[in-house]
Amino acid sequence: MKREDAMDYRLDDSLVLAAGTGKAVRMRAGQRLKLTNPFGTQAIDFWAFTQADIYEFTSMDNFRSVHSTVHVTSDTPLVSTKRRPLVSIVEDTSSGRHDTLLCACNADIYRQLGVTGYHRSCADNLHKGLAELGIRFPVTPAPANFFMCVDVRADGSLDRLLPASKPGSYLVLQAEADIIMAFSCCPQDITPINGEDRTPRDCLIDIFSPAGSA
Ligand SMILES: [Zn+2]
């Protein structure tokens, strides 16, 4: 947490987002969530859904339309399908590279990469995380990909870069409405999007509430 906020928030919960797995958590407006990347290499696919209407969720196409950028920063909150801010980055010690262009990895991607059996995916992790909260959702929305470095070249093609964050880098996300935040510690171990050694790794989640709140 920012030093000036240290007295204003209390730690409610901490959990490990195990390599290759996902988790969804309910967040009230004003709560904050610290997402730590202990190795600096791990990409985290992210979604938020409003608790009032599961069909209002973070929208990458609306994000790019509202902010005229492809990168999520502290100046560009993630907006919903109704163009409302749902999640802001209030602190970021990472490389500051967070992608909004690439889809969540899914069974079809792994099949195209030559996997014949089951392979964990960010899409499955989203739906498993929501299912743990008793929620079924019919599709996989486009994620924000925290810590994932993707550049747009001048000719419009995409450059998938290696992770660029230092070990221990973290983001602090603030819920701007009562929402569900869903995370997938990307299980991609065939391409180097999670680092040259192609090894998914654990990340850490800490949840904070404003001091004095219930
Ligand atoms: Zn993935």
PDB file of C-alpha atoms and ligand atoms in Angstrom:
ATOM      1  CA  MET A   1       0.000   0.000   0.000  1.00  0.00           C
ATOM      2  CA  LYS A   2       1.129   3.547  -0.533  1.00  0.00           C
ATOM      3  CA  ARG A   3       2.787   4.914   2.573  1.00  0.00           C
ATOM      4  CA  GLU A   4       0.197   7.665   2.968  1.00  0.00           C
ATOM      5  CA  ASP A   5      -2.523   4.995   2.905  1.00  0.00           C
ATOM      6  CA  ALA A   6      -0.859   2.716   5.435  1.00  0.00           C
ATOM      7  CA  MET A   7      -2.938   3.951   8.357  1.00  0.00           C
ATOM      8  CA  ASP A   8      -6.176   3.960   6.407  1.00  0.00           C
ATOM      9  CA  TYR A   9      -6.532   0.331   5.380  1.00  0.00           C
ATOM     10  CA  ARG A  10      -6.588  -2.911   7.325  1.00  0.00           C
ATOM     11  CA  LEU A  11      -5.602  -6.303   6.000  1.00  0.00           C
ATOM     12  CA  ASP A  12      -8.664  -8.581   5.774  1.00  0.00           C
ATOM     13  CA  ASP A  13      -7.361 -11.665   4.005  1.00  0.00           C
ATOM     14  CA  SER A  14      -4.338 -13.134   2.262  1.00  0.00           C
ATOM     15  CA  LEU A  15      -4.161 -16.049  -0.118  1.00  0.00           C
ATOM     16  CA  VAL A  16      -1.807 -17.707  -2.552  1.00  0.00           C
ATOM     17  CA  LEU A  17      -2.833 -17.785  -6.187  1.00  0.00           C
ATOM     18  CA  ALA A  18      -1.121 -21.069  -7.003  1.00  0.00           C
ATOM     19  CA  ALA A  19       0.713 -21.407 -10.308  1.00  0.00           C
ATOM     20  CA  GLY A  20      -1.671 -22.281 -13.108  1.00  0.00           C
ATOM     21  CA  THR A  21      -4.841 -21.822 -11.073  1.00  0.00           C
ATOM     22  CA  GLY A  22      -7.521 -19.162 -10.636  1.00  0.00           C
ATOM     23  CA  LYS A  23      -9.614 -17.543  -7.953  1.00  0.00           C
ATOM     24  CA  ALA A  24     -12.606 -15.216  -7.778  1.00  0.00           C
ATOM     25  CA  VAL A  25     -13.305 -12.972  -4.789  1.00  0.00           C
ATOM     26  CA  ARG A  26     -16.147 -10.649  -3.868  1.00  0.00           C
ATOM     27  CA  MET A  27     -15.053  -7.052  -3.282  1.00  0.00           C
ATOM     28  CA  ARG A  28     -17.021  -4.107  -1.932  1.00  0.00           C
ATOM     29  CA  ALA A  29     -16.596  -0.645  -3.420  1.00  0.00           C
ATOM     30  CA  GLY A  30     -13.552   0.971  -1.810  1.00  0.00           C
ATOM     31  CA  GLN A  31     -11.792  -2.276  -0.898  1.00  0.00           C
ATOM     32  CA  ARG A  32      -8.304  -2.757  -2.260  1.00  0.00           C
ATOM     33  CA  LEU A  33      -6.474  -5.864  -3.436  1.00  0.00           C
ATOM     34  CA  LYS A  34      -2.712  -6.162  -3.653  1.00  0.00           C
ATOM     35  CA  LEU A  35      -1.550  -8.562  -6.347  1.00  0.00           C
ATOM     36  CA  THR A  36       2.097  -9.521  -5.885  1.00  0.00           C
ATOM     37  CA  ASN A  37       4.282 -11.200  -8.496  1.00  0.00           C
ATOM     38  CA  PRO A  38       7.075 -12.804  -6.398  1.00  0.00           C
ATOM     39  CA  PHE A  39       9.125 -13.802  -9.454  1.00  0.00           C
ATOM     40  CA  GLY A  40       8.081 -10.915 -11.697  1.00  0.00           C
ATOM     41  CA  THR A  41       7.476 -13.203 -14.642  1.00  0.00           C
ATOM     42  CA  GLN A  42       3.934 -14.411 -14.125  1.00  0.00           C
ATOM     43  CA  ALA A  43       1.075 -13.072 -16.275  1.00  0.00           C
ATOM     44  CA  ILE A  44      -2.279 -12.729 -14.520  1.00  0.00           C
ATOM     45  CA  ASP A  45      -5.488 -12.712 -16.531  1.00  0.00           C
ATOM     46  CA  PHE A  46      -8.099 -10.562 -14.819  1.00  0.00           C
ATOM     47  CA  TRP A  47     -11.810  -9.865 -15.002  1.00  0.00           C
ATOM     48  CA  ALA A  48     -14.354  -8.040 -12.845  1.00  0.00           C
ATOM     49  CA  PHE A  49     -18.128  -8.470 -12.811  1.00  0.00           C
ATOM     50  CA  THR A  50     -20.608  -6.289 -10.932  1.00  0.00           C
ATOM     51  CA  GLN A  51     -22.367  -8.075  -8.117  1.00  0.00           C
ATOM     52  CA  ALA A  52     -25.650  -6.372  -9.051  1.00  0.00           C
ATOM     53  CA  ASP A  53     -25.570  -7.600 -12.660  1.00  0.00           C
ATOM     54  CA  ILE A  54     -23.179 -10.346 -13.717  1.00  0.00           C
ATOM     55  CA  TYR A  55     -23.637  -9.199 -17.328  1.00  0.00           C
ATOM     56  CA  GLU A  56     -21.926  -5.911 -16.536  1.00  0.00           C
ATOM     57  CA  PHE A  57     -18.245  -6.814 -16.583  1.00  0.00           C
ATOM     58  CA  THR A  58     -14.869  -5.383 -17.515  1.00  0.00           C
ATOM     59  CA  SER A  59     -14.808  -4.696 -21.236  1.00  0.00           C
ATOM     60  CA  MET A  60     -11.519  -4.384 -23.085  1.00  0.00           C
ATOM     61  CA  ASP A  61     -13.143  -2.930 -26.214  1.00  0.00           C
ATOM     62  CA  ASN A  62     -14.886  -0.252 -24.152  1.00  0.00           C
ATOM     63  CA  PHE A  63     -11.624   0.331 -22.261  1.00  0.00           C
ATOM     64  CA  ARG A  64      -9.724   1.048 -25.482  1.00  0.00           C
ATOM     65  CA  SER A  65     -12.581   3.206 -26.772  1.00  0.00           C
ATOM     66  CA  VAL A  66     -12.848   5.253 -23.552  1.00  0.00           C
ATOM     67  CA  HIS A  67      -9.117   5.756 -23.000  1.00  0.00           C
ATOM     68  CA  SER A  68      -7.669   5.539 -26.540  1.00  0.00           C
ATOM     69  CA  THR A  69      -4.886   3.240 -25.363  1.00  0.00           C
ATOM     70  CA  VAL A  70      -4.098  -0.470 -25.264  1.00  0.00           C
ATOM     71  CA  HIS A  71      -2.284  -0.352 -21.892  1.00  0.00           C
ATOM     72  CA  VAL A  72      -3.843  -0.314 -18.425  1.00  0.00           C
ATOM     73  CA  THR A  73      -2.241   2.240 -16.092  1.00  0.00           C
ATOM     74  CA  SER A  74      -3.137   4.137 -12.930  1.00  0.00           C
ATOM     75  CA  ASP A  75      -4.622   6.813 -15.206  1.00  0.00           C
ATOM     76  CA  THR A  76      -6.887   4.455 -17.107  1.00  0.00           C
ATOM     77  CA  PRO A  77      -9.364   2.529 -14.922  1.00  0.00           C
ATOM     78  CA  LEU A  78     -10.872  -0.648 -16.278  1.00  0.00           C
ATOM     79  CA  VAL A  79     -14.403   0.136 -17.396  1.00  0.00           C
ATOM     80  CA  SER A  80     -17.441  -2.063 -17.771  1.00  0.00           C
ATOM     81  CA  THR A  81     -19.659  -3.021 -20.652  1.00  0.00           C
ATOM     82  CA  LYS A  82     -21.646   0.055 -19.539  1.00  0.00           C
ATOM     83  CA  ARG A  83     -18.453   2.174 -19.600  1.00  0.00           C
ATOM     84  CA  ARG A  84     -18.425   2.678 -15.808  1.00  0.00           C
ATOM     85  CA  PRO A  85     -15.096   2.442 -13.969  1.00  0.00           C
ATOM     86  CA  LEU A  86     -15.019  -0.871 -12.080  1.00  0.00           C
ATOM     87  CA  VAL A  87     -11.351  -1.218 -11.109  1.00  0.00           C
ATOM     88  CA  SER A  88      -8.547   1.319 -10.720  1.00  0.00           C
ATOM     89  CA  ILE A  89      -4.844   0.698 -10.293  1.00  0.00           C
ATOM     90  CA  VAL A  90      -3.878   2.826  -7.271  1.00  0.00           C
ATOM     91  CA  GLU A  91      -0.271   1.631  -7.075  1.00  0.00           C
ATOM     92  CA  ASP A  92       1.967  -0.193  -9.548  1.00  0.00           C
ATOM     93  CA  THR A  93       5.589  -1.173  -8.917  1.00  0.00           C
ATOM     94  CA  SER A  94       5.774  -3.418 -11.996  1.00  0.00           C
ATOM     95  CA  SER A  95       7.105  -2.566 -15.439  1.00  0.00           C
ATOM     96  CA  GLY A  96       3.748  -0.860 -15.988  1.00  0.00           C
ATOM     97  CA  ARG A  97       3.014  -3.138 -18.947  1.00  0.00           C
ATOM     98  CA  HIS A  98      -0.474  -4.641 -18.797  1.00  0.00           C
ATOM     99  CA  ASP A  99      -2.084  -5.959 -21.950  1.00  0.00           C
ATOM    100  CA  THR A 100      -5.676  -5.531 -23.108  1.00  0.00           C
ATOM    101  CA  LEU A 101      -5.353  -7.140 -26.539  1.00  0.00           C
ATOM    102  CA  LEU A 102      -4.834 -10.878 -26.173  1.00  0.00           C
ATOM    103  CA  CYS A 103      -7.550 -13.381 -25.326  1.00  0.00           C
ATOM    104  CA  ALA A 104      -7.439 -15.672 -22.319  1.00  0.00           C
ATOM    105  CA  CYS A 105      -5.654 -18.921 -23.102  1.00  0.00           C
ATOM    106  CA  ASN A 106      -8.181 -21.684 -23.666  1.00  0.00           C
ATOM    107  CA  ALA A 107      -8.501 -25.340 -24.639  1.00  0.00           C
ATOM    108  CA  ASP A 108      -8.417 -24.541 -28.350  1.00  0.00           C
ATOM    109  CA  ILE A 109      -5.146 -22.627 -28.069  1.00  0.00           C
ATOM    110  CA  TYR A 110      -3.493 -25.559 -26.322  1.00  0.00           C
ATOM    111  CA  ARG A 111      -4.903 -27.965 -28.920  1.00  0.00           C
ATOM    112  CA  GLN A 112      -3.406 -25.779 -31.682  1.00  0.00           C
ATOM    113  CA  LEU A 113      -0.108 -25.821 -29.782  1.00  0.00           C
ATOM    114  CA  GLY A 114      -0.104 -29.622 -29.958  1.00  0.00           C
ATOM    115  CA  VAL A 115      -1.448 -30.566 -26.533  1.00  0.00           C
ATOM    116  CA  THR A 116      -3.470 -33.757 -26.805  1.00  0.00           C
ATOM    117  CA  GLY A 117      -4.782 -34.176 -23.239  1.00  0.00           C
ATOM    118  CA  TYR A 118      -6.243 -31.678 -20.802  1.00  0.00           C
ATOM    119  CA  HIS A 119      -4.267 -28.504 -20.158  1.00  0.00           C
ATOM    120  CA  ARG A 120      -5.232 -25.898 -17.592  1.00  0.00           C
ATOM    121  CA  SER A 121      -6.255 -22.573 -19.136  1.00  0.00           C
ATOM    122  CA  CYS A 122      -7.109 -19.057 -18.039  1.00  0.00           C
ATOM    123  CA  ALA A 123     -10.598 -19.514 -19.500  1.00  0.00           C
ATOM    124  CA  ASP A 124     -11.204 -22.629 -17.384  1.00  0.00           C
ATOM    125  CA  ASN A 125      -9.693 -20.914 -14.342  1.00  0.00           C
ATOM    126  CA  LEU A 126     -12.166 -18.038 -14.697  1.00  0.00           C
ATOM    127  CA  HIS A 127     -15.140 -20.370 -14.806  1.00  0.00           C
ATOM    128  CA  LYS A 128     -13.856 -22.527 -11.939  1.00  0.00           C
ATOM    129  CA  GLY A 129     -13.326 -19.416  -9.823  1.00  0.00           C
ATOM    130  CA  LEU A 130     -16.832 -18.150 -10.555  1.00  0.00           C
ATOM    131  CA  ALA A 131     -18.277 -21.631  -9.900  1.00  0.00           C
ATOM    132  CA  GLU A 132     -16.736 -21.573  -6.406  1.00  0.00           C
ATOM    133  CA  LEU A 133     -18.946 -18.518  -5.795  1.00  0.00           C
ATOM    134  CA  GLY A 134     -21.985 -20.333  -7.231  1.00  0.00           C
ATOM    135  CA  ILE A 135     -21.907 -18.403 -10.510  1.00  0.00           C
ATOM    136  CA  ARG A 136     -22.142 -19.809 -14.016  1.00  0.00           C
ATOM    137  CA  PHE A 137     -21.291 -17.488 -16.889  1.00  0.00           C
ATOM    138  CA  PRO A 138     -21.861 -18.540 -20.503  1.00  0.00           C
ATOM    139  CA  VAL A 139     -18.819 -17.014 -22.205  1.00  0.00           C
ATOM    140  CA  THR A 140     -15.242 -15.937 -21.466  1.00  0.00           C
ATOM    141  CA  PRO A 141     -14.926 -12.145 -21.735  1.00  0.00           C
ATOM    142  CA  ALA A 142     -11.671 -10.629 -22.942  1.00  0.00           C
ATOM    143  CA  PRO A 143      -9.331 -10.302 -19.943  1.00  0.00           C
ATOM    144  CA  ALA A 144      -6.964  -7.585 -18.839  1.00  0.00           C
ATOM    145  CA  ASN A 145      -3.587  -9.304 -18.770  1.00  0.00           C
ATOM    146  CA  PHE A 146      -1.616  -7.895 -15.864  1.00  0.00           C
ATOM    147  CA  PHE A 147       2.189  -8.122 -16.102  1.00  0.00           C
ATOM    148  CA  MET A 148       1.901  -9.284 -19.736  1.00  0.00           C
ATOM    149  CA  CYS A 149       3.966  -7.309 -22.252  1.00  0.00           C
ATOM    150  CA  VAL A 150       2.473  -6.929 -25.704  1.00  0.00           C
ATOM    151  CA  ASP A 151       3.435  -4.082 -28.004  1.00  0.00           C
ATOM    152  CA  VAL A 152       1.716  -2.836 -31.140  1.00  0.00           C
ATOM    153  CA  ARG A 153       4.256  -2.239 -33.905  1.00  0.00           C
ATOM    154  CA  ALA A 154       3.905   0.685 -36.310  1.00  0.00           C
ATOM    155  CA  ASP A 155       2.510  -1.690 -38.945  1.00  0.00           C
ATOM    156  CA  GLY A 156      -0.206  -2.852 -36.534  1.00  0.00           C
ATOM    157  CA  SER A 157       1.268  -6.280 -35.829  1.00  0.00           C
ATOM    158  CA  LEU A 158       1.733  -7.422 -32.247  1.00  0.00           C
ATOM    159  CA  ASP A 159       5.046  -8.040 -30.520  1.00  0.00           C
ATOM    160  CA  ARG A 160       4.752 -10.533 -27.649  1.00  0.00           C
ATOM    161  CA  LEU A 161       7.571  -9.554 -25.339  1.00  0.00           C
ATOM    162  CA  LEU A 162       9.120 -11.384 -22.425  1.00  0.00           C
ATOM    163  CA  PRO A 163       7.915 -10.381 -18.931  1.00  0.00           C
ATOM    164  CA  ALA A 164       9.615  -7.171 -17.778  1.00  0.00           C
ATOM    165  CA  SER A 165       8.671  -6.822 -14.096  1.00  0.00           C
ATOM    166  CA  LYS A 166      11.112  -7.230 -11.218  1.00  0.00           C
ATOM    167  CA  PRO A 167      10.611  -9.964  -8.588  1.00  0.00           C
ATOM    168  CA  GLY A 168       8.223  -8.761  -5.902  1.00  0.00           C
ATOM    169  CA  SER A 169       6.476  -6.271  -8.168  1.00  0.00           C
ATOM    170  CA  TYR A 170       2.885  -5.618  -7.225  1.00  0.00           C
ATOM    171  CA  LEU A 171      -0.296  -3.856  -8.206  1.00  0.00           C
ATOM    172  CA  VAL A 172      -2.884  -2.442  -5.835  1.00  0.00           C
ATOM    173  CA  LEU A 173      -6.346  -2.583  -7.359  1.00  0.00           C
ATOM    174  CA  GLN A 174      -9.285  -0.636  -5.985  1.00  0.00           C
ATOM    175  CA  ALA A 175     -12.870  -1.797  -6.449  1.00  0.00           C
ATOM    176  CA  GLU A 176     -14.894   1.161  -7.748  1.00  0.00           C
ATOM    177  CA  ALA A 177     -18.205  -0.706  -7.312  1.00  0.00           C
ATOM    178  CA  ASP A 178     -19.377  -3.863  -5.546  1.00  0.00           C
ATOM    179  CA  ILE A 179     -17.769  -6.410  -7.828  1.00  0.00           C
ATOM    180  CA  ILE A 180     -16.322  -9.867  -8.193  1.00  0.00           C
ATOM    181  CA  MET A 181     -12.647  -9.862  -9.139  1.00  0.00           C
ATOM    182  CA  ALA A 182     -11.446 -12.989 -10.960  1.00  0.00           C
ATOM    183  CA  PHE A 183      -7.795 -13.894 -11.461  1.00  0.00           C
ATOM    184  CA  SER A 184      -5.979 -16.584 -13.406  1.00  0.00           C
ATOM    185  CA  CYS A 185      -2.316 -17.262 -12.819  1.00  0.00           C
ATOM    186  CA  CYS A 186      -1.729 -18.078 -16.488  1.00  0.00           C
ATOM    187  CA  PRO A 187      -0.781 -21.770 -16.943  1.00  0.00           C
ATOM    188  CA  GLN A 188       0.908 -21.154 -20.310  1.00  0.00           C
ATOM    189  CA  ASP A 189       4.050 -23.355 -20.320  1.00  0.00           C
ATOM    190  CA  ILE A 190       4.558 -23.793 -24.070  1.00  0.00           C
ATOM    191  CA  THR A 191       5.160 -20.204 -25.209  1.00  0.00           C
ATOM    192  CA  PRO A 192       7.448 -17.820 -23.218  1.00  0.00           C
ATOM    193  CA  ILE A 193       4.747 -15.316 -22.191  1.00  0.00           C
ATOM    194  CA  ASN A 194       5.411 -16.296 -18.530  1.00  0.00           C
ATOM    195  CA  GLY A 195       9.182 -16.147 -18.989  1.00  0.00           C
ATOM    196  CA  GLU A 196      11.899 -17.818 -21.019  1.00  0.00           C
ATOM    197  CA  ASP A 197      11.869 -20.898 -18.803  1.00  0.00           C
ATOM    198  CA  ARG A 198       8.145 -21.385 -19.564  1.00  0.00           C
ATOM    199  CA  THR A 199       7.323 -22.039 -15.917  1.00  0.00           C
ATOM    200  CA  PRO A 200       4.080 -20.747 -14.372  1.00  0.00           C
ATOM    201  CA  ARG A 201       4.589 -19.525 -10.823  1.00  0.00           C
ATOM    202  CA  ASP A 202       2.565 -18.601  -7.735  1.00  0.00           C
ATOM    203  CA  CYS A 203       1.316 -15.083  -7.077  1.00  0.00           C
ATOM    204  CA  LEU A 204      -0.037 -13.562  -3.870  1.00  0.00           C
ATOM    205  CA  ILE A 205      -3.258 -11.741  -3.048  1.00  0.00           C
ATOM    206  CA  ASP A 206      -3.871  -9.483  -0.042  1.00  0.00           C
ATOM    207  CA  ILE A 207      -7.266  -7.869   0.476  1.00  0.00           C
ATOM    208  CA  PHE A 208      -7.674  -4.618   2.407  1.00  0.00           C
ATOM    209  CA  SER A 209     -10.679  -2.652   3.658  1.00  0.00           C
ATOM    210  CA  PRO A 210     -10.837   1.025   4.623  1.00  0.00           C
ATOM    211  CA  ALA A 211     -10.141   1.303   8.337  1.00  0.00           C
ATOM    212  CA  GLY A 212     -13.368   1.734  10.272  1.00  0.00           C
ATOM    213  CA  SER A 213     -15.545  -0.046   7.691  1.00  0.00           C
ATOM    214  CA  ALA A 214     -17.583  -3.097   8.667  1.00  0.00           C
TER     215      ALA A 214
HETATM  216 ZN    ZN B   1      -3.413 -17.959 -19.807  1.00  0.00          ZN
END
